[in-house]
Amino acid sequence: MELSFYLIQLLNGIQLGFLLFLIASGMTLVFGIMGIINLAHGSFYMVGAYLAYWVTSLTDNLLWGILLALPLLFLIGFLIEKLAISFLYHRDHLSQVLLTYGLILILSSLQIIFWGKEFHGIDIPSPLNGSIALTDHQNYPVYRLFISFICGLTAFGMYFVIQKTRLGMKIRAGSSNREMLRILGIDVNKLYSIVFSVGIVLAGFAGMLVFPLNAVYPGMEENILIMSFVVITLGGIGSIRGAFLSAMMIGILETFGGVFFPEISSFLVFGLMALVLMWRPQGLFGQFR
Amino acid sequence: MNDKNVLLRVENIHTYLGASHILKDVSLRLGHGETLLIMGRNGMGKTTLLRSIIGLSPPKRGKIFYRGSEITGLATEIIAKKGLALIPEDRGIFPNLSVYENLIMSSRPSPTGRRDWDLEGIYELFPILIMRQRNLGNQLSGGEQRMLSIARVLLTHPDLILIDEATEALAPILRKEVALVLKKIKDSGVALVIVDKYINEWMELADNNIILSKGEIVFQGNQDKLLKSPLSLQSHLGL
Ligand SMILES: Nc1ncnc2c1ncn2[C@@H]1O[C@H](COP(=O)(O)OP(=O)(O)OP(=O)(O)O)[C@@H](O)[C@H]1O
Ligand SMILES: [Mg+2]
């Protein structure tokens, strides 16, 4: 096989890695800082995709679809945190698992109630619908590059906020000592609300970017729900850096595995996780607390 | 002290931890810019008193007023924003943040807009922190942590700092340094409530002293009165 074939798989793998990172980063922060296991986090990938599809079909414009769906999703995340998640802060993980599993069921039912069981797609607008030639007979879709580019920008933006801003410092501080944050006059509930809602927006944003490529359909989030768990476990819960590294590893492994060993491709991902966890039970960048 | 000069007023508070009745009918007053020293043997309720004031262990009965308005039962972060700061026993330095980040993460002007302190002034007062700016919180010595915890609350511009175990586990020379720093802070007009087992450092600084025993105030008065009642010193502090 030609080199360009591997290049294409690598680009696809990176793109999947970026998407997994967007989804897993919010989830790992919510788990690491707020101590909340949100099983439903990956569902917002689907919710974001459907919202963007819906607004796009109303406005007939993908850009508007995404720009309007983002604040809508933030509002949804904000309300869910206030009305449901905030009751879980002092409860055990079992209550969290039960409530957020219920949330998965509710969200997928709502999806079918509102949009039915059909596939819905849109046309990728120009100039993003073209492709570029890698070799004489190998092309690569521009839109896939566009996804990776936007995801890369978003990841950089997140890195900047977490590492360089005071909000990011408070978020990192919250994972080690909440009481001290309050003593210093910082409203921890507000901080949680922001972290949770932004995490939801990031997961949804991944869905918004992907749906023009794959359409929206029932169950589109199933694979993502599981893979994002693998990503945060492998990367180390609470670690953004770990999430990034493991999302890339899993994205690339899943893509190459799917091409070369399709029968055992999902086994590869879990096998990698098992291996890493045997060596480092806290994940690549995790810390025992 | 007439009411206008009172910064903090604690009135007959009773605080429980779980089922244990820890603070029993504690009352005190602190004027603007004044320093109060709280003494007492281990487990007598000193930490609980500070935590009650800042709202972490709110009293079940009794009232607390700050600048004349009641703060009993308010959330800790709201009390803190009114200009009260607590430096807890364990210092609360964030281990995963750098010294610089620990300093600026919570910095803000006072509720009245006062901005006396900036990083430059802080580094002047705590030169030890300059070299350590990029170190993580968990790479600091006990003395450095103590300095950082004081520096950090100064940047939030409080009018009252509650400091628990101000010099515990510090070498004598570092105890002197902490005392010197707190004197400068007092001179800048900030009121202090100091909890410490080493009382000699504070004899000059304190305007008023309290001895707690089993959650009750068994002595209250200035230095003269304290030194004239060797009984309290002996039986309640073991001096
Ligand atoms: N969670 C709790 N439940 C019940 N009792 C508690 C609890 N925490 C502390 N206590 C008790 O409350 C009392 C007062 O504790 P506190 O920490 O206020 O004392 P302290 O004067 O600060 O002591 P030290 O000098 O050792 O710091 C102690 O007798 C302690 O055993
Ligand atoms: Mg104590």
Coordinates of C-alpha atoms and ligand atoms in Angstrom, one line a residue:
Chain A
M1 CA 0.0 0.0 0.0
E2 CA 1.1 3.5 -0.7
L3 CA 2.4 6.0 1.9
S4 CA -0.5 8.3 1.2
F5 CA -2.9 5.6 2.4
Y6 CA -1.2 5.6 5.7
L7 CA -1.2 9.4 5.7
I8 CA -5.0 9.4 5.2
Q9 CA -5.5 6.9 8.1
L10 CA -3.3 9.0 10.3
L11 CA -5.2 12.2 9.4
N12 CA -8.5 10.4 10.2
G13 CA -7.0 9.1 13.4
I14 CA -5.9 12.5 14.5
Q15 CA -9.3 13.9 13.7
L16 CA -11.0 11.2 15.8
G17 CA -8.5 11.9 18.5
F18 CA -9.4 15.6 18.5
L19 CA -13.1 14.9 18.7
L20 CA -12.6 12.4 21.6
F21 CA -10.5 15.0 23.3
L22 CA -13.3 17.6 23.1
I23 CA -15.7 15.2 24.6
A24 CA -13.4 13.7 27.2
S25 CA -11.9 17.0 28.4
G26 CA -15.1 18.3 30.0
M27 CA -15.8 14.9 31.4
T28 CA -12.4 14.5 33.0
L29 CA -12.7 18.0 34.5
V30 CA -16.1 17.4 35.9
F31 CA -15.0 14.1 37.4
G32 CA -11.6 15.3 38.7
I33 CA -12.8 18.6 40.1
M34 CA -16.4 18.2 41.1
G35 CA -16.1 14.5 41.8
I36 CA -19.1 13.8 39.6
I37 CA -19.3 10.8 37.3
N38 CA -21.4 11.9 34.5
L39 CA -22.3 8.8 32.4
A40 CA -24.4 11.0 30.2
H41 CA -21.5 13.3 29.2
G42 CA -21.1 11.7 25.8
S43 CA -24.8 12.0 25.1
F44 CA -24.3 15.7 24.7
Y45 CA -22.3 14.9 21.6
M46 CA -25.6 13.7 20.1
V47 CA -27.6 16.6 21.6
G48 CA -25.2 19.1 20.1
A49 CA -25.3 17.4 16.7
Y50 CA -29.1 17.4 16.7
L51 CA -29.4 21.0 17.9
A52 CA -27.0 22.1 15.2
Y53 CA -28.8 20.1 12.6
W54 CA -32.1 21.6 13.7
V55 CA -31.0 25.2 13.7
T56 CA -29.1 24.6 10.4
S57 CA -32.3 23.3 8.7
L58 CA -34.2 26.3 10.0
T59 CA -31.7 28.9 9.0
D60 CA -30.4 27.0 6.0
N61 CA -26.9 27.9 7.1
L62 CA -24.4 25.6 8.9
L63 CA -22.5 28.5 10.5
W64 CA -25.6 29.9 12.0
G65 CA -26.6 26.4 13.0
I66 CA -23.5 26.0 15.1
L67 CA -23.3 29.5 16.4
L68 CA -26.8 29.5 17.7
A69 CA -26.7 25.9 19.0
L70 CA -23.7 26.6 21.2
P71 CA -25.4 29.1 23.6
L72 CA -28.5 26.9 23.5
L73 CA -26.4 23.9 24.7
F74 CA -24.7 26.1 27.3
L75 CA -28.2 26.9 28.7
I76 CA -29.1 23.2 28.7
G77 CA -25.9 22.3 30.5
F78 CA -26.5 25.1 33.0
L79 CA -30.1 24.0 33.7
I80 CA -29.1 20.3 34.1
E81 CA -26.4 21.2 36.5
K82 CA -28.8 23.4 38.6
L83 CA -31.7 21.1 38.5
A84 CA -30.1 17.7 38.7
I85 CA -26.3 17.4 39.1
S86 CA -26.0 20.0 41.9
F87 CA -28.0 17.6 44.1
L88 CA -25.3 15.0 43.7
Y89 CA -22.3 16.8 45.1
H90 CA -22.7 15.3 48.6
R91 CA -24.0 11.9 47.4
D92 CA -22.0 8.7 46.6
H93 CA -21.0 7.5 43.2
L94 CA -23.9 5.1 43.0
S95 CA -26.5 7.9 43.1
Q96 CA -24.5 9.8 40.5
V97 CA -24.4 6.7 38.2
L98 CA -28.1 6.1 38.6
L99 CA -29.1 9.7 37.9
T100 CA -26.8 10.2 35.0
Y101 CA -27.7 6.9 33.4
G102 CA -31.3 8.0 33.6
L103 CA -30.2 11.2 31.8
I104 CA -28.8 9.0 28.9
L105 CA -32.2 7.4 28.6
I106 CA -34.1 10.6 28.8
L107 CA -31.9 12.4 26.2
S108 CA -32.1 9.5 23.7
S109 CA -35.9 9.3 24.1
L110 CA -36.2 13.1 23.6
Q111 CA -34.1 12.7 20.5
I112 CA -36.5 10.2 19.0
I113 CA -39.6 12.2 20.1
F114 CA -38.4 15.3 18.5
W115 CA -36.5 14.0 15.4
G116 CA -37.6 10.4 14.9
K117 CA -35.5 7.5 13.9
E118 CA -34.4 8.6 10.4
F119 CA -31.0 9.8 9.4
H120 CA -30.8 13.5 8.8
G121 CA -27.9 15.0 6.9
I122 CA -27.0 18.3 5.3
D123 CA -24.8 19.3 2.5
I124 CA -21.4 20.5 3.5
P125 CA -21.3 24.1 2.3
S126 CA -18.6 25.3 -0.1
P127 CA -15.7 25.9 0.1
L128 CA -15.5 23.2 2.7
N129 CA -17.1 20.5 0.5
G130 CA -14.1 20.1 -1.7
S131 CA -11.1 17.8 -1.4
I132 CA -7.4 18.2 -1.9
A133 CA -5.3 15.8 -3.8
L134 CA -2.6 13.9 -1.8
T135 CA -1.4 12.0 -4.9
D136 CA -2.7 11.4 -8.4
H137 CA -5.5 9.2 -7.2
Q138 CA -5.8 9.9 -3.5
N139 CA -7.9 12.8 -2.3
Y140 CA -8.7 14.0 1.2
P141 CA -11.9 15.9 2.1
V142 CA -11.3 19.5 3.1
Y143 CA -14.0 19.3 5.7
R144 CA -12.1 16.7 7.7
L145 CA -9.1 18.9 7.8
F146 CA -11.4 21.8 8.8
I147 CA -12.6 19.7 11.8
S148 CA -9.1 19.0 12.9
F149 CA -8.1 22.6 12.6
I150 CA -11.1 23.9 14.6
C151 CA -10.6 21.2 17.2
G152 CA -7.0 22.1 17.5
L153 CA -7.9 25.7 18.0
T154 CA -10.4 24.8 20.6
A155 CA -7.9 22.6 22.4
F156 CA -5.4 25.4 22.4
G157 CA -8.0 27.8 23.8
M158 CA -8.8 25.4 26.6
Y159 CA -5.2 24.9 27.4
F160 CA -4.8 28.7 27.6
V161 CA -7.8 29.1 29.8
I162 CA -6.8 26.3 32.2
Q163 CA -3.1 27.2 32.4
K164 CA -3.0 30.9 32.0
T165 CA -6.1 32.5 33.4
R166 CA -7.4 33.1 36.9
L167 CA -10.5 31.1 36.1
G168 CA -8.2 28.2 35.1
M169 CA -6.2 28.6 38.3
K170 CA -9.4 28.4 40.4
I171 CA -10.5 25.3 38.5
R172 CA -7.2 23.6 39.1
A173 CA -7.2 24.6 42.7
G174 CA -10.7 23.2 43.1
S175 CA -9.4 19.7 42.5
S176 CA -7.2 19.9 45.5
N177 CA -9.0 21.9 48.2
R178 CA -12.5 23.2 47.8
E179 CA -12.9 24.5 51.3
M180 CA -9.9 26.8 50.8
L181 CA -11.4 28.2 47.6
R182 CA -14.5 29.3 49.6
I183 CA -12.3 30.7 52.4
L184 CA -10.7 32.9 49.7
G185 CA -14.0 34.2 48.7
I186 CA -14.5 32.1 45.6
D187 CA -18.0 30.8 44.8
V188 CA -17.4 27.1 44.3
N189 CA -21.0 26.4 43.1
K190 CA -20.6 29.0 40.4
L191 CA -17.3 27.5 39.4
Y192 CA -18.8 24.0 39.1
S193 CA -21.7 25.4 37.1
I194 CA -19.3 26.9 34.6
V195 CA -17.1 23.9 34.4
F196 CA -20.1 21.6 33.9
S197 CA -21.8 23.7 31.3
V198 CA -18.6 24.4 29.3
G199 CA -17.9 20.7 29.4
I200 CA -21.3 20.0 27.9
V201 CA -20.7 22.7 25.2
L202 CA -17.4 21.1 24.2
A203 CA -18.9 17.6 23.9
G204 CA -21.8 19.1 21.9
F205 CA -19.4 21.1 19.7
A206 CA -17.7 17.8 18.7
G207 CA -21.1 16.5 17.5
M208 CA -21.8 19.8 15.7
L209 CA -18.6 19.5 13.8
V210 CA -19.1 15.9 12.8
F211 CA -22.7 15.8 11.8
P212 CA -22.3 17.3 8.3
L213 CA -20.0 14.4 7.6
N214 CA -21.9 11.5 9.1
A215 CA -25.5 12.8 9.5
V216 CA -27.5 12.6 12.7
Y217 CA -29.2 9.3 13.7
P218 CA -30.4 7.5 16.8
G219 CA -27.6 5.8 18.6
M220 CA -24.9 8.0 17.1
E221 CA -23.5 8.6 20.6
E222 CA -23.2 5.0 21.7
N223 CA -19.6 4.4 20.6
I224 CA -18.6 7.8 21.9
L225 CA -20.0 7.2 25.3
I226 CA -17.8 4.3 25.8
M227 CA -14.7 5.6 24.1
S228 CA -14.7 8.8 26.1
F229 CA -14.7 6.7 29.2
V230 CA -11.7 4.8 28.0
V231 CA -10.0 8.2 27.2
I232 CA -10.4 9.6 30.7
T233 CA -9.4 6.4 32.4
L234 CA -6.4 5.9 30.3
G235 CA -5.3 9.6 30.5
G236 CA -5.8 9.8 34.3
I237 CA -9.0 11.3 35.7
G238 CA -8.8 15.1 36.1
S239 CA -5.9 15.5 33.8
I240 CA -6.4 17.6 30.6
R241 CA -3.0 16.7 29.3
G242 CA -3.7 13.0 29.9
A243 CA -7.0 13.3 28.1
F244 CA -5.3 14.9 25.1
L245 CA -2.6 12.2 24.9
S246 CA -4.9 9.3 25.4
A247 CA -7.5 10.7 23.0
M248 CA -4.9 10.9 20.3
M249 CA -3.6 7.4 21.0
I250 CA -7.1 5.9 21.0
G251 CA -8.2 7.9 17.9
I252 CA -5.2 6.7 15.9
L253 CA -5.3 3.1 17.2
E254 CA -9.0 2.8 16.6
T255 CA -8.6 4.1 13.0
F256 CA -5.7 1.9 12.1
G257 CA -7.2 -1.0 13.9
G258 CA -10.4 -0.6 12.0
V259 CA -8.5 -0.7 8.7
F260 CA -6.0 -3.5 9.4
F261 CA -7.7 -5.6 12.0
P262 CA -11.4 -4.8 11.7
E263 CA -12.5 -8.0 13.6
I264 CA -10.6 -7.0 16.8
S265 CA -10.4 -3.2 16.5
S266 CA -12.4 -2.5 19.6
F267 CA -10.5 -5.1 21.5
L268 CA -7.3 -3.2 20.6
V269 CA -8.5 0.0 22.4
F270 CA -9.6 -1.9 25.5
G271 CA -6.4 -3.9 25.4
L272 CA -4.3 -0.7 25.4
M273 CA -6.3 0.6 28.3
A274 CA -5.8 -2.7 30.3
L275 CA -2.1 -2.7 29.6
V276 CA -1.6 0.9 30.7
L277 CA -3.7 0.4 33.8
M278 CA -1.7 -2.6 34.8
W279 CA 1.4 -0.4 34.6
R280 CA -0.2 2.8 36.0
P281 CA -3.5 2.2 37.7
Q282 CA -4.0 5.9 38.0
G283 CA -3.7 6.4 34.3
L284 CA -1.0 8.2 32.3
F285 CA -1.2 11.6 34.1
G286 CA -3.5 10.7 37.0
Q287 CA -2.7 11.3 40.6
F288 CA -3.7 9.2 43.5
R289 CA -5.6 11.2 46.0
Chain B
M1 CA -15.8 50.7 72.5
N2 CA -18.8 52.3 71.0
D3 CA -20.7 50.4 68.2
K4 CA -19.2 52.4 65.4
N5 CA -15.7 51.4 66.2
V6 CA -16.6 47.7 66.4
L7 CA -15.4 45.7 63.4
L8 CA -16.3 42.2 64.6
R9 CA -18.9 41.4 67.3
V10 CA -19.5 37.8 68.4
E11 CA -22.5 37.5 70.7
N12 CA -23.1 34.4 72.9
I13 CA -22.4 31.8 70.2
H14 CA -22.8 28.1 70.7
T15 CA -21.2 25.9 68.1
Y16 CA -21.6 22.1 67.7
L17 CA -19.5 19.7 65.8
G18 CA -21.7 16.7 65.2
A19 CA -23.3 16.1 68.5
S20 CA -20.5 17.7 70.6
H21 CA -21.2 21.1 72.1
I22 CA -17.8 22.8 71.4
L23 CA -18.2 26.5 71.8
K24 CA -20.3 27.6 74.9
D25 CA -21.6 31.1 75.0
V26 CA -18.6 32.8 73.5
S27 CA -18.7 36.6 73.1
L28 CA -16.1 39.0 71.9
R29 CA -15.6 42.4 70.3
L30 CA -12.8 43.6 68.1
G31 CA -12.3 47.2 67.0
H32 CA -11.0 48.4 63.6
G33 CA -7.3 47.7 63.3
E34 CA -7.1 46.0 66.6
T35 CA -5.3 42.7 67.4
L36 CA -6.8 40.0 69.5
L37 CA -4.8 37.0 70.7
I38 CA -6.6 33.8 71.4
M39 CA -4.9 31.2 73.6
G40 CA -5.8 27.9 75.1
R41 CA -4.5 24.4 75.3
N42 CA -5.1 21.7 72.6
G43 CA -8.6 21.0 71.8
M44 CA -10.1 23.9 73.7
G45 CA -12.0 25.3 70.6
K46 CA -9.7 27.9 69.2
T47 CA -10.0 26.6 65.6
T48 CA -13.7 26.1 66.0
L49 CA -14.1 29.7 67.0
L50 CA -12.3 31.0 63.9
R51 CA -14.3 28.5 61.7
S52 CA -17.5 29.8 63.3
I53 CA -16.7 33.3 62.5
I54 CA -16.0 32.7 58.8
G55 CA -19.0 30.4 58.4
L56 CA -17.4 27.0 58.0
S57 CA -18.8 25.8 61.3
P58 CA -21.7 28.2 61.8
P59 CA -23.0 28.5 65.4
K60 CA -26.3 26.9 66.3
R61 CA -27.2 29.8 68.6
G62 CA -25.9 33.3 69.0
K63 CA -25.0 36.0 66.5
I64 CA -22.0 37.3 64.7
F65 CA -21.8 40.8 63.3
Y66 CA -19.2 42.3 60.9
R67 CA -19.2 46.1 60.4
G68 CA -22.5 46.2 62.2
S69 CA -24.4 43.8 59.9
E70 CA -25.1 40.2 60.8
I71 CA -23.1 37.5 59.1
T72 CA -24.4 34.5 61.1
G73 CA -25.3 31.6 58.7
L74 CA -24.0 33.3 55.5
A75 CA -22.0 31.2 53.1
T76 CA -18.2 31.3 53.8
E77 CA -17.4 32.8 50.4
I78 CA -19.9 35.6 51.0
I79 CA -18.4 36.4 54.4
A80 CA -14.9 36.3 52.9
K81 CA -15.9 38.8 50.2
K82 CA -17.0 41.2 53.0
G83 CA -13.3 41.5 53.9
L84 CA -12.7 38.7 56.4
A85 CA -9.8 36.3 55.7
L86 CA -8.9 33.1 57.4
I87 CA -5.5 31.4 57.3
P88 CA -6.2 27.9 58.4
E89 CA -4.0 25.6 60.5
D90 CA -2.9 23.7 57.4
R91 CA -2.3 26.9 55.4
G92 CA -4.4 25.7 52.5
I93 CA -1.7 26.3 49.9
F94 CA -2.8 24.7 46.6
P95 CA -0.1 22.0 46.0
N96 CA -0.7 21.9 42.2
L97 CA -0.5 25.6 41.6
S98 CA 2.7 27.6 41.5
V99 CA 3.6 30.2 44.1
Y100 CA 2.7 32.9 41.7
E101 CA -0.6 31.3 40.9
N102 CA -1.4 30.8 44.5
L103 CA -0.8 34.5 45.0
I104 CA -2.9 35.9 42.2
M105 CA -5.7 33.4 41.9
S106 CA -7.8 35.1 44.5
S107 CA -6.4 38.7 44.5
R108 CA -9.0 41.4 44.5
P109 CA -9.5 44.9 45.9
S110 CA -11.3 45.3 49.2
P111 CA -15.1 45.7 49.3
T112 CA -14.5 49.4 49.5
G113 CA -12.1 49.4 46.5
R114 CA -8.9 49.6 48.5
R115 CA -5.9 48.3 46.6
D116 CA -2.9 48.8 48.9
W117 CA -1.0 45.7 47.9
D118 CA 0.3 44.5 44.6
L119 CA 2.8 41.8 43.8
E120 CA 5.7 44.2 44.0
G121 CA 4.8 45.2 47.6
I122 CA 4.2 41.5 48.5
Y123 CA 7.6 40.5 47.2
E124 CA 9.1 43.4 49.2
L125 CA 7.5 42.1 52.4
F126 CA 8.2 38.5 51.6
P127 CA 11.5 38.4 49.7
I128 CA 11.6 34.6 50.3
L129 CA 8.8 34.2 47.8
I130 CA 10.6 35.8 44.9
M131 CA 12.9 32.9 44.3
R132 CA 10.0 30.5 44.6
Q133 CA 7.6 32.1 42.2
R134 CA 7.7 29.2 39.7
N135 CA 7.8 26.4 42.3
L136 CA 4.7 24.4 43.0
G137 CA 2.9 24.8 46.3
N138 CA 3.9 21.4 47.4
Q139 CA 7.6 22.2 46.9
L140 CA 7.6 24.8 49.7
S141 CA 9.0 24.5 53.2
G142 CA 6.7 25.0 56.2
G143 CA 8.0 28.5 56.7
E144 CA 7.6 29.4 53.1
Q145 CA 4.0 28.1 53.1
R146 CA 3.3 30.2 56.1
M147 CA 4.6 33.3 54.3
L148 CA 2.7 32.5 51.2
S149 CA -0.5 32.0 53.0
I150 CA -0.2 35.4 54.6
A151 CA 0.8 37.0 51.3
R152 CA -2.1 35.5 49.5
V153 CA -4.7 36.8 51.8
L154 CA -3.1 40.3 51.8
L155 CA -3.8 40.4 48.1
T156 CA -7.5 39.9 48.8
H157 CA -7.4 43.1 50.8
P158 CA -9.2 42.0 54.0
D159 CA -9.9 44.3 56.9
L160 CA -9.6 41.4 59.3
I161 CA -7.3 38.4 59.2
L162 CA -8.0 35.4 61.3
I163 CA -4.7 33.4 61.6
D164 CA -4.7 29.9 63.2
E165 CA -1.6 28.6 64.8
A166 CA 0.4 31.5 63.5
T167 CA 3.8 30.2 64.3
E168 CA 3.2 26.5 65.1
A169 CA 6.1 24.2 64.1
L170 CA 8.4 27.1 63.1
A171 CA 12.0 27.7 64.2
P172 CA 12.4 30.6 66.6
I173 CA 13.9 32.8 64.0
L174 CA 11.0 32.2 61.6
R175 CA 8.6 32.9 64.5
K176 CA 10.2 36.3 64.9
E177 CA 9.8 36.9 61.1
V178 CA 6.1 36.0 61.2
A179 CA 5.7 38.3 64.1
L180 CA 7.5 41.1 62.3
V181 CA 5.3 40.7 59.2
L182 CA 2.1 40.7 61.2
K183 CA 3.2 43.8 63.0
K184 CA 3.6 45.5 59.6
I185 CA 0.2 44.3 58.6
K186 CA -1.3 45.6 61.8
D187 CA 0.4 49.0 61.2
S188 CA -1.3 49.1 57.8
G189 CA -4.6 49.2 59.6
V190 CA -5.7 45.6 59.3
A191 CA -7.3 43.9 62.3
L192 CA -5.9 40.6 63.4
V193 CA -7.2 37.6 65.4
I194 CA -4.2 35.5 66.2
V195 CA -4.3 31.9 67.5
D196 CA -1.0 30.7 68.8
K197 CA 0.6 28.7 71.5
Y198 CA 3.7 30.9 71.7
I199 CA 2.4 34.0 73.4
N200 CA 5.6 35.8 73.9
E201 CA 5.8 36.8 70.3
W202 CA 2.5 38.6 70.6
M203 CA 2.8 40.4 73.9
E204 CA 3.5 43.7 72.3
L205 CA 1.2 43.4 69.3
A206 CA -2.0 42.2 71.0
D207 CA -4.5 44.8 72.2
N208 CA -6.6 42.2 73.9
N209 CA -6.3 38.6 74.9
I210 CA -8.7 35.7 75.3
I211 CA -8.1 32.3 76.9
L212 CA -10.4 29.5 75.9
S213 CA -11.0 26.5 78.0
K214 CA -13.3 23.7 77.0
G215 CA -15.1 26.1 74.6
E216 CA -15.6 28.8 77.2
I217 CA -13.8 32.1 77.6
V218 CA -12.1 31.9 81.0
F219 CA -10.0 35.1 80.6
Q220 CA -10.4 38.3 78.7
G221 CA -8.2 41.4 79.1
N222 CA -5.1 43.3 78.1
Q223 CA -1.5 42.3 78.8
D224 CA -1.3 43.9 82.3
K225 CA -4.3 42.0 83.4
L226 CA -3.0 38.8 81.8
L227 CA 0.4 39.1 83.5
K228 CA -1.3 39.9 86.8
S229 CA -3.4 36.8 86.8
P230 CA -0.7 34.1 86.8
L231 CA -3.4 31.7 87.7
S232 CA -5.0 31.8 84.3
L233 CA -1.6 31.5 82.6
Q234 CA -0.7 28.6 84.7
S235 CA -3.8 26.6 84.7
H236 CA -5.0 27.3 81.2
L237 CA -1.8 27.6 79.2
G238 CA 0.7 25.6 81.3
L239 CA 3.1 28.4 81.6
Ligands
LIG1 N1 -15.8 16.7 63.7 C1 -15.8 16.8 65.1 N2 -16.8 16.2 65.8 C2 -16.7 16.3 67.1 N3 -15.8 16.9 67.8 C3 -14.8 17.5 67.2 C4 -14.7 17.5 65.8 N4 -13.6 18.2 65.4 C5 -13.0 18.6 66.5 N5 -13.7 18.2 67.6 C6 -13.4 18.5 69.0 O1 -13.7 19.9 69.2 C7 -12.8 20.4 70.2 C8 -12.3 21.7 69.7 O2 -11.4 21.5 68.6 P1 -10.6 22.7 68.0 O3 -9.9 22.2 66.8 O4 -11.5 23.9 67.9 O5 -9.5 23.0 69.1 P2 -8.2 23.8 69.1 O6 -8.3 24.7 70.3 O7 -8.1 24.5 67.8 O8 -7.1 22.7 69.3 P3 -5.6 22.7 68.7 O9 -4.8 23.6 69.6 O10 -5.2 21.3 68.9 O11 -5.6 23.2 67.3 C9 -11.7 19.3 70.4 O12 -12.0 18.8 71.7 C10 -12.0 18.3 69.3 O13 -11.7 17.0 69.8
MG2 MG -6.7 24.4 66.3

